[in-house]
Tab-separated table of N, CA and C in Angstrom:
chain	number	residue	atom	x	y	z
A	1	MET	N	0.825	-1.202	-0.112
A	1	MET	CA	0.206	0.025	-0.051
A	1	MET	C	0.728	1.226	0.090
A	2	LEU	N	1.664	1.331	0.855
A	2	LEU	CA	2.575	2.540	0.751
A	2	LEU	C	3.979	2.395	-0.001
A	3	GLY	N	4.295	1.687	-0.870
A	3	GLY	CA	5.002	1.450	-1.735
A	3	GLY	C	5.197	2.616	-3.035
A	4	SER	N	3.765	3.151	-3.135
A	4	SER	CA	3.691	4.040	-4.070
A	4	SER	C	3.560	5.357	-3.664
A	5	ALA	N	3.321	5.677	-2.552
A	5	ALA	CA	3.047	6.618	-1.598
A	5	ALA	C	4.389	7.768	-1.591
A	6	GLU	N	4.392	9.003	-1.532
A	6	GLU	CA	5.524	9.854	-1.506
A	6	GLU	C	5.765	9.737	0.315
A	7	LEU	N	7.219	9.685	0.108
A	7	LEU	CA	7.805	9.591	1.641
A	7	LEU	C	7.881	11.253	2.202
A	8	VAL	N	7.659	11.278	3.597
A	8	VAL	CA	7.816	12.428	4.211
A	8	VAL	C	8.805	12.065	5.392
A	9	ALA	N	10.003	12.830	5.435
A	9	ALA	CA	11.067	12.553	6.375
A	9	ALA	C	10.970	13.914	7.435
A	10	PHE	N	11.148	13.487	8.754
A	10	PHE	CA	11.086	14.009	9.903
A	10	PHE	C	12.386	14.288	10.691
A	11	ALA	N	12.626	15.560	11.162
A	11	ALA	CA	14.063	15.395	12.100
A	11	ALA	C	13.451	16.569	13.315
A	12	PRO	N	13.996	16.435	14.567
A	12	PRO	CA	13.734	17.198	15.279
A	12	PRO	C	14.561	18.415	15.446
A	13	SER	N	13.888	19.410	15.893
A	13	SER	CA	14.979	20.699	16.308
A	13	SER	C	14.263	21.545	17.699
A	14	THR	N	15.277	22.112	18.263
A	14	THR	CA	15.032	22.966	19.544
A	14	THR	C	15.086	24.296	18.973
A	15	ASP	N	15.337	24.888	17.759
A	15	ASP	CA	15.399	25.982	17.219
A	15	ASP	C	15.173	26.292	15.876
A	16	LEU	N	14.149	26.288	15.465
A	16	LEU	CA	13.380	26.326	13.981
A	16	LEU	C	14.068	27.430	12.867
A	17	GLU	N	14.660	28.601	13.764
A	17	GLU	CA	15.257	29.569	13.016
A	17	GLU	C	16.536	29.219	12.545
A	18	ARG	N	17.285	28.575	13.463
A	18	ARG	CA	18.571	27.907	13.137
A	18	ARG	C	18.482	26.837	12.016
A	19	SER	N	17.595	25.858	12.192
A	19	SER	CA	17.275	25.011	11.600
A	19	SER	C	16.989	25.275	10.218
A	20	ARG	N	16.203	26.266	9.952
A	20	ARG	CA	15.878	26.692	8.915
A	20	ARG	C	17.012	27.385	8.055
A	21	ALA	N	17.819	28.036	8.812
A	21	ALA	CA	19.118	28.769	8.193
A	21	ALA	C	20.170	27.487	7.587
A	22	PHE	N	20.290	26.321	8.362
A	22	PHE	CA	21.037	25.241	8.012
A	22	PHE	C	20.659	24.447	6.842
A	23	TYR	N	19.284	24.025	7.033
A	23	TYR	CA	18.774	23.471	6.003
A	23	TYR	C	18.634	23.942	4.629
A	24	THR	N	18.537	25.376	4.649
A	24	THR	CA	18.351	26.089	3.403
A	24	THR	C	19.628	26.566	2.925
A	25	ASP	N	20.457	27.176	3.820
A	25	ASP	CA	21.794	28.111	3.315
A	25	ASP	C	22.845	26.926	3.116
A	26	VAL	N	22.902	26.080	4.158
A	26	VAL	CA	24.052	24.916	4.166
A	26	VAL	C	24.015	23.739	3.354
A	27	ALA	N	22.501	23.226	3.732
A	27	ALA	CA	22.308	21.908	3.126
A	27	ALA	C	21.654	22.016	1.854
A	28	GLY	N	21.250	23.378	1.301
A	28	GLY	CA	20.824	23.722	0.204
A	28	GLY	C	19.274	23.044	-0.200
A	29	LEU	N	18.587	22.478	0.928
A	29	LEU	CA	17.147	22.302	0.535
A	29	LEU	C	16.173	23.565	0.100
A	30	GLU	N	15.370	23.175	-0.713
A	30	GLU	CA	14.174	24.077	-0.788
A	30	GLU	C	13.399	24.372	0.197
A	31	PHE	N	13.378	25.608	0.685
A	31	PHE	CA	12.347	26.398	1.852
A	31	PHE	C	10.932	26.184	1.197
A	32	ILE	N	10.037	25.424	1.971
A	32	ILE	CA	8.435	25.620	1.423
A	32	ILE	C	7.872	26.441	2.515
A	33	GLU	N	7.846	26.249	3.901
A	33	GLU	CA	7.285	27.220	4.785
A	33	GLU	C	7.578	26.701	6.085
A	34	GLN	N	7.455	27.913	7.044
A	34	GLN	CA	7.570	27.637	8.489
A	34	GLN	C	6.340	27.898	9.139
A	35	THR	N	6.048	27.148	10.268
A	35	THR	CA	4.947	27.468	11.148
A	35	THR	C	5.635	27.310	12.577
A	36	PRO	N	4.646	27.538	13.605
A	36	PRO	CA	5.082	27.291	14.890
A	36	PRO	C	5.464	26.004	15.313
A	37	PHE	N	5.365	25.052	14.468
A	37	PHE	CA	5.559	23.626	14.843
A	37	PHE	C	6.489	23.016	13.981
A	38	ALA	N	6.722	23.638	12.748
A	38	ALA	CA	7.845	22.971	11.919
A	38	ALA	C	8.345	23.922	10.635
A	39	CYS	N	9.640	23.642	10.297
A	39	CYS	CA	9.833	24.236	9.040
A	39	CYS	C	9.825	23.119	7.995
A	40	VAL	N	9.095	23.155	6.538
A	40	VAL	CA	9.180	22.512	5.872
A	40	VAL	C	9.860	22.646	4.806
A	41	PHE	N	10.608	21.660	4.214
A	41	PHE	CA	11.646	21.772	3.232
A	41	PHE	C	11.250	20.717	1.801
A	42	ARG	N	11.780	20.650	0.923
A	42	ARG	CA	11.799	19.960	-0.221
A	42	ARG	C	13.413	19.405	-0.589
A	43	SER	N	13.438	17.924	-0.487
A	43	SER	CA	14.750	17.399	-1.001
A	43	SER	C	14.240	16.571	-2.287
A	44	GLY	N	14.634	16.794	-3.334
A	44	GLY	CA	13.931	16.073	-4.681
A	44	GLY	C	12.646	16.227	-4.660
A	45	ARG	N	11.995	14.746	-4.396
A	45	ARG	CA	10.323	14.384	-4.210
A	45	ARG	C	10.056	14.403	-2.985
A	46	THR	N	10.840	14.484	-1.744
A	46	THR	CA	10.614	13.990	-0.610
A	46	THR	C	10.511	15.406	0.585
A	47	MET	N	9.440	15.410	1.006
A	47	MET	CA	9.355	16.593	1.931
A	47	MET	C	10.012	16.296	3.306
A	48	VAL	N	10.740	17.198	3.713
A	48	VAL	CA	11.240	17.044	4.982
A	48	VAL	C	10.709	18.099	5.937
A	49	ARG	N	10.374	17.639	6.954
A	49	ARG	CA	9.643	18.364	8.167
A	49	ARG	C	10.607	18.375	9.289
A	50	VAL	N	11.079	19.619	9.672
A	50	VAL	CA	12.347	19.609	10.884
A	50	VAL	C	11.193	20.218	11.845
A	51	THR	N	10.849	19.340	13.067
A	51	THR	CA	9.654	19.547	13.859
A	51	THR	C	10.123	20.288	15.142
A	52	ALA	N	9.441	21.007	15.634
A	52	ALA	CA	9.848	21.746	16.799
A	52	ALA	C	9.550	20.678	17.942
A	53	VAL	N	10.592	20.885	18.824
A	53	VAL	CA	10.591	19.919	20.085
A	53	VAL	C	11.336	20.985	21.281
A	54	ALA	N	10.624	20.445	22.515
A	54	ALA	CA	10.978	21.248	23.631
A	54	ALA	C	12.670	20.915	23.972
A	55	GLY	N	12.865	19.635	23.684
A	55	GLY	CA	14.016	19.050	23.980
A	55	GLY	C	14.294	17.710	23.544
A	56	PHE	N	15.240	17.203	23.338
A	56	PHE	CA	15.660	15.652	23.056
A	56	PHE	C	17.043	15.267	23.191
A	57	THR	N	17.041	14.149	23.000
A	57	THR	CA	18.793	13.685	23.156
A	57	THR	C	19.076	13.454	21.840
A	58	PRO	N	20.055	13.861	20.913
A	58	PRO	CA	20.197	13.288	19.608
A	58	PRO	C	20.798	11.918	19.788
A	59	GLN	N	20.553	11.002	18.635
A	59	GLN	CA	20.742	9.516	18.650
A	59	GLN	C	22.193	9.591	17.958
A	60	PRO	N	22.883	8.572	18.148
A	60	PRO	CA	24.185	8.343	17.733
A	60	PRO	C	24.355	7.696	16.230
A	61	PHE	N	23.087	7.467	15.565
A	61	PHE	CA	22.774	7.195	14.384
A	61	PHE	C	22.282	7.878	13.177
A	62	THR	N	22.310	7.656	11.865
A	62	THR	CA	21.919	8.397	10.999
A	62	THR	C	20.400	8.606	10.917
A	63	VAL	N	19.783	9.928	11.156
A	63	VAL	CA	18.406	9.857	10.849
A	63	VAL	C	17.838	10.640	9.578
A	64	LEU	N	18.739	11.241	8.742
A	64	LEU	CA	18.654	11.616	7.555
A	64	LEU	C	19.778	11.420	6.835
A	65	GLY	N	19.602	11.238	5.376
A	65	GLY	CA	20.580	10.856	4.551
A	65	GLY	C	20.399	11.187	3.286
A	66	TRP	N	21.176	11.542	2.282
A	66	TRP	CA	21.285	11.864	0.998
A	66	TRP	C	22.131	10.894	0.049
A	67	GLU	N	21.512	10.571	-1.169
A	67	GLU	CA	22.178	9.770	-1.975
A	67	GLU	C	22.689	10.685	-3.081
A	68	VAL	N	24.393	10.948	-3.081
A	68	VAL	CA	25.120	11.738	-4.044
A	68	VAL	C	25.723	11.232	-5.080
A	69	ALA	N	25.813	11.746	-6.177
A	69	ALA	CA	26.576	11.220	-7.437
A	69	ALA	C	28.060	11.227	-7.176
A	70	ASP	N	28.565	12.108	-6.519
A	70	ASP	CA	29.891	12.578	-6.068
A	70	ASP	C	30.228	12.880	-4.848
A	71	ILE	N	30.524	11.923	-3.993
A	71	ILE	CA	30.624	12.336	-2.481
A	71	ILE	C	31.732	13.261	-2.163
A	72	ARG	N	32.745	13.226	-3.056
A	72	ARG	CA	33.955	13.997	-2.725
A	72	ARG	C	33.611	15.445	-2.942
A	73	ALA	N	32.960	15.704	-4.061
A	73	ALA	CA	32.398	16.915	-4.708
A	73	ALA	C	31.224	17.446	-3.336
A	74	ALA	N	30.565	16.646	-2.934
A	74	ALA	CA	29.571	17.209	-1.922
A	74	ALA	C	30.047	17.267	-0.840
A	75	VAL	N	30.922	16.514	0.009
A	75	VAL	CA	31.805	16.761	1.126
A	75	VAL	C	32.521	18.123	0.871
A	76	ALA	N	33.254	18.390	-0.182
A	76	ALA	CA	33.993	19.575	-0.445
A	76	ALA	C	33.262	20.804	-0.536
A	77	GLU	N	31.991	20.729	-1.090
A	77	GLU	CA	31.078	21.960	-1.098
A	77	GLU	C	30.725	22.113	0.316
A	78	LEU	N	29.996	21.090	1.136
A	78	LEU	CA	29.482	21.268	2.534
A	78	LEU	C	30.540	21.871	3.153
A	79	ARG	N	31.684	21.143	3.000
A	79	ARG	CA	32.835	21.940	3.991
A	79	ARG	C	33.258	23.395	3.820
A	80	GLY	N	33.130	23.563	2.633
A	80	GLY	CA	33.141	25.385	2.112
A	80	GLY	C	32.018	25.885	2.832
A	81	ARG	N	30.830	25.486	3.239
A	81	ARG	CA	29.606	26.152	3.627
A	81	ARG	C	29.878	25.777	5.363
A	82	GLY	N	31.051	25.151	5.770
A	82	GLY	CA	31.260	25.382	7.379
A	82	GLY	C	30.815	23.848	7.866
A	83	VAL	N	30.497	22.981	7.341
A	83	VAL	CA	30.286	21.922	7.943
A	83	VAL	C	31.579	20.778	8.272
A	84	GLU	N	31.401	20.284	9.296
A	84	GLU	CA	32.470	19.409	9.906
A	84	GLU	C	32.101	18.070	9.939
A	85	PHE	N	32.875	17.274	9.108
A	85	PHE	CA	32.337	15.781	9.012
A	85	PHE	C	33.000	14.925	10.219
A	86	LEU	N	32.400	13.729	10.608
A	86	LEU	CA	32.335	13.237	11.651
A	86	LEU	C	33.618	12.250	11.505
A	87	THR	N	34.185	11.639	12.598
A	87	THR	CA	35.201	10.481	12.597
A	87	THR	C	34.470	9.609	13.599
A	88	PHE	N	34.688	8.357	13.111
A	88	PHE	CA	34.117	7.324	14.097
A	88	PHE	C	35.393	6.409	14.052
A	89	ASP	N	35.686	6.116	15.303
A	89	ASP	CA	36.915	5.114	15.574
A	89	ASP	C	36.882	3.922	15.237
A	90	THR	N	35.528	3.344	14.727
A	90	THR	CA	35.402	1.990	14.522
A	90	THR	C	35.356	1.546	12.965
A	91	LEU	N	35.430	2.739	12.465
A	91	LEU	CA	35.517	2.579	10.944
A	91	LEU	C	36.525	3.496	10.028
A	92	PRO	N	37.279	2.553	9.274
A	92	PRO	CA	38.436	3.161	8.543
A	92	PRO	C	38.020	4.123	7.447
A	93	GLN	N	37.992	5.520	7.858
A	93	GLN	CA	37.876	6.660	6.847
A	93	GLN	C	39.027	6.967	6.763
A	94	ASP	N	39.164	7.662	5.305
A	94	ASP	CA	40.078	8.297	4.662
A	94	ASP	C	40.329	9.855	5.287
A	95	THR	N	41.123	10.604	4.628
A	95	THR	CA	41.358	11.819	5.184
A	95	THR	C	40.484	12.909	4.748
A	96	ASP	N	39.199	12.391	4.152
A	96	ASP	CA	38.202	13.219	3.934
A	96	ASP	C	36.985	12.957	4.771
A	97	LYS	N	37.419	11.790	5.712
A	97	LYS	CA	36.325	11.393	6.587
A	97	LYS	C	35.230	10.446	6.084
A	98	ILE	N	35.626	9.629	4.969
A	98	ILE	CA	34.638	9.222	4.085
A	98	ILE	C	35.145	7.665	4.316
A	99	TRP	N	33.900	6.871	4.602
A	99	TRP	CA	34.251	5.415	4.706
A	99	TRP	C	33.599	4.701	3.474
A	100	THR	N	34.646	3.721	2.997
A	100	THR	CA	34.214	2.800	1.698
A	100	THR	C	33.812	1.594	1.951
A	101	THR	N	32.677	1.471	1.676
A	101	THR	CA	32.053	0.177	2.014
A	101	THR	C	32.138	-0.739	0.970
A	102	PRO	N	31.678	-2.066	0.660
A	102	PRO	CA	31.815	-2.926	-0.589
A	102	PRO	C	30.775	-2.139	-1.613
A	103	ASP	N	29.863	-1.449	-1.095
A	103	ASP	CA	29.042	-0.919	-2.169
A	103	ASP	C	28.887	0.625	-2.474
A	104	GLY	N	29.604	1.154	-1.680
A	104	GLY	CA	29.768	2.681	-1.888
A	104	GLY	C	30.846	3.214	-0.872
A	105	ARG	N	30.205	4.704	-0.751
A	105	ARG	CA	31.035	5.701	0.263
A	105	ARG	C	30.200	6.338	1.025
A	106	ILE	N	30.419	6.478	2.187
A	106	ILE	CA	29.681	7.526	3.186
A	106	ILE	C	30.332	8.279	3.910
A	107	ALA	N	29.812	9.243	4.198
A	107	ALA	CA	30.300	10.543	5.122
A	107	ALA	C	29.257	10.993	5.928
A	108	TRP	N	29.630	11.493	7.325
A	108	TRP	CA	28.468	11.720	8.274
A	108	TRP	C	28.802	13.164	8.890
A	109	PHE	N	27.708	14.081	9.047
A	109	PHE	CA	27.849	15.169	9.827
A	109	PHE	C	26.922	15.594	10.568
A	110	HIS	N	26.760	16.544	11.352
A	110	HIS	CA	25.626	17.087	12.191
A	110	HIS	C	24.920	18.116	11.620
A	111	ASP	N	23.382	18.239	12.071
A	111	ASP	CA	22.947	19.350	11.989
A	111	ASP	C	23.014	20.251	13.219
A	112	PRO	N	22.408	21.652	13.113
A	112	PRO	CA	22.903	22.287	14.666
A	112	PRO	C	22.404	21.621	15.859
A	113	ASP	N	21.153	20.652	15.732
A	113	ASP	CA	20.585	20.101	16.817
A	113	ASP	C	21.678	18.864	17.410
A	114	GLY	N	22.486	18.505	16.420
A	114	GLY	CA	22.968	17.103	16.597
A	114	GLY	C	22.727	16.019	16.040
A	115	ASN	N	21.609	16.068	15.336
A	115	ASN	CA	21.285	15.070	14.655
A	115	ASN	C	22.254	14.674	13.548
A	116	VAL	N	22.444	13.220	13.385
A	116	VAL	CA	23.316	12.577	12.449
A	116	VAL	C	22.982	12.817	11.028
A	117	LEU	N	23.464	13.279	10.130
A	117	LEU	CA	23.161	13.230	8.760
A	117	LEU	C	24.052	12.473	7.897
A	118	SER	N	23.820	12.006	6.705
A	118	SER	CA	24.792	11.449	5.820
A	118	SER	C	24.622	11.721	4.707
A	119	LEU	N	25.884	11.409	3.745
A	119	LEU	CA	25.749	11.315	2.610
A	119	LEU	C	26.334	9.878	1.879
A	120	THR	N	25.692	9.512	1.088
A	120	THR	CA	26.028	8.056	0.327
A	120	THR	C	26.014	8.524	-1.058
A	121	GLU	N	27.316	7.713	-1.452
A	121	GLU	CA	27.565	7.458	-2.867
A	121	GLU	C	27.694	5.921	-3.334
A	122	PHE	N	26.655	5.153	-3.877
A	122	PHE	CA	26.590	4.102	-4.293
A	122	PHE	C	27.325	3.829	-5.395
A	123	THR	N	28.390	3.008	-5.263
A	123	THR	CA	29.397	2.666	-6.535
A	123	THR	C	28.975	1.393	-7.158
A	124	GLY	N	28.327	0.545	-6.586
A	124	GLY	CA	27.725	-0.791	-7.296
A	124	GLY	C	28.915	-1.888	-7.263
A	125	ASN	N	29.717	-1.785	-6.440
A	125	ASN	CA	30.852	-2.709	-6.782
A	125	ASN	C	30.462	-3.936	-6.624
């Protein structure tokens, strides 16, 4: 039933103004609207709702991720916008903090609330 329905993604935020600036100016998502309850963006065909919360504990795993054609170019562009990429001691990451898997490459970063976001380039090896 849901296989043909459009997906809506959610992420929590304690400061919608700060999140609006990050997801628009840094991540480059299309801003749709802001209400007292959420900032709404579009990423490709997916709606992303960054929802206002009074408080939360960021989780240590990815909550939103994007498939990119060229991860090195995407990492370089986001770094140019002030994004710092994450290092995980348990993963062999290269100098760009990219982990190579059998199927692709992944890099992680935080949004202003500490949510873990990712970039993935599938290589089909």
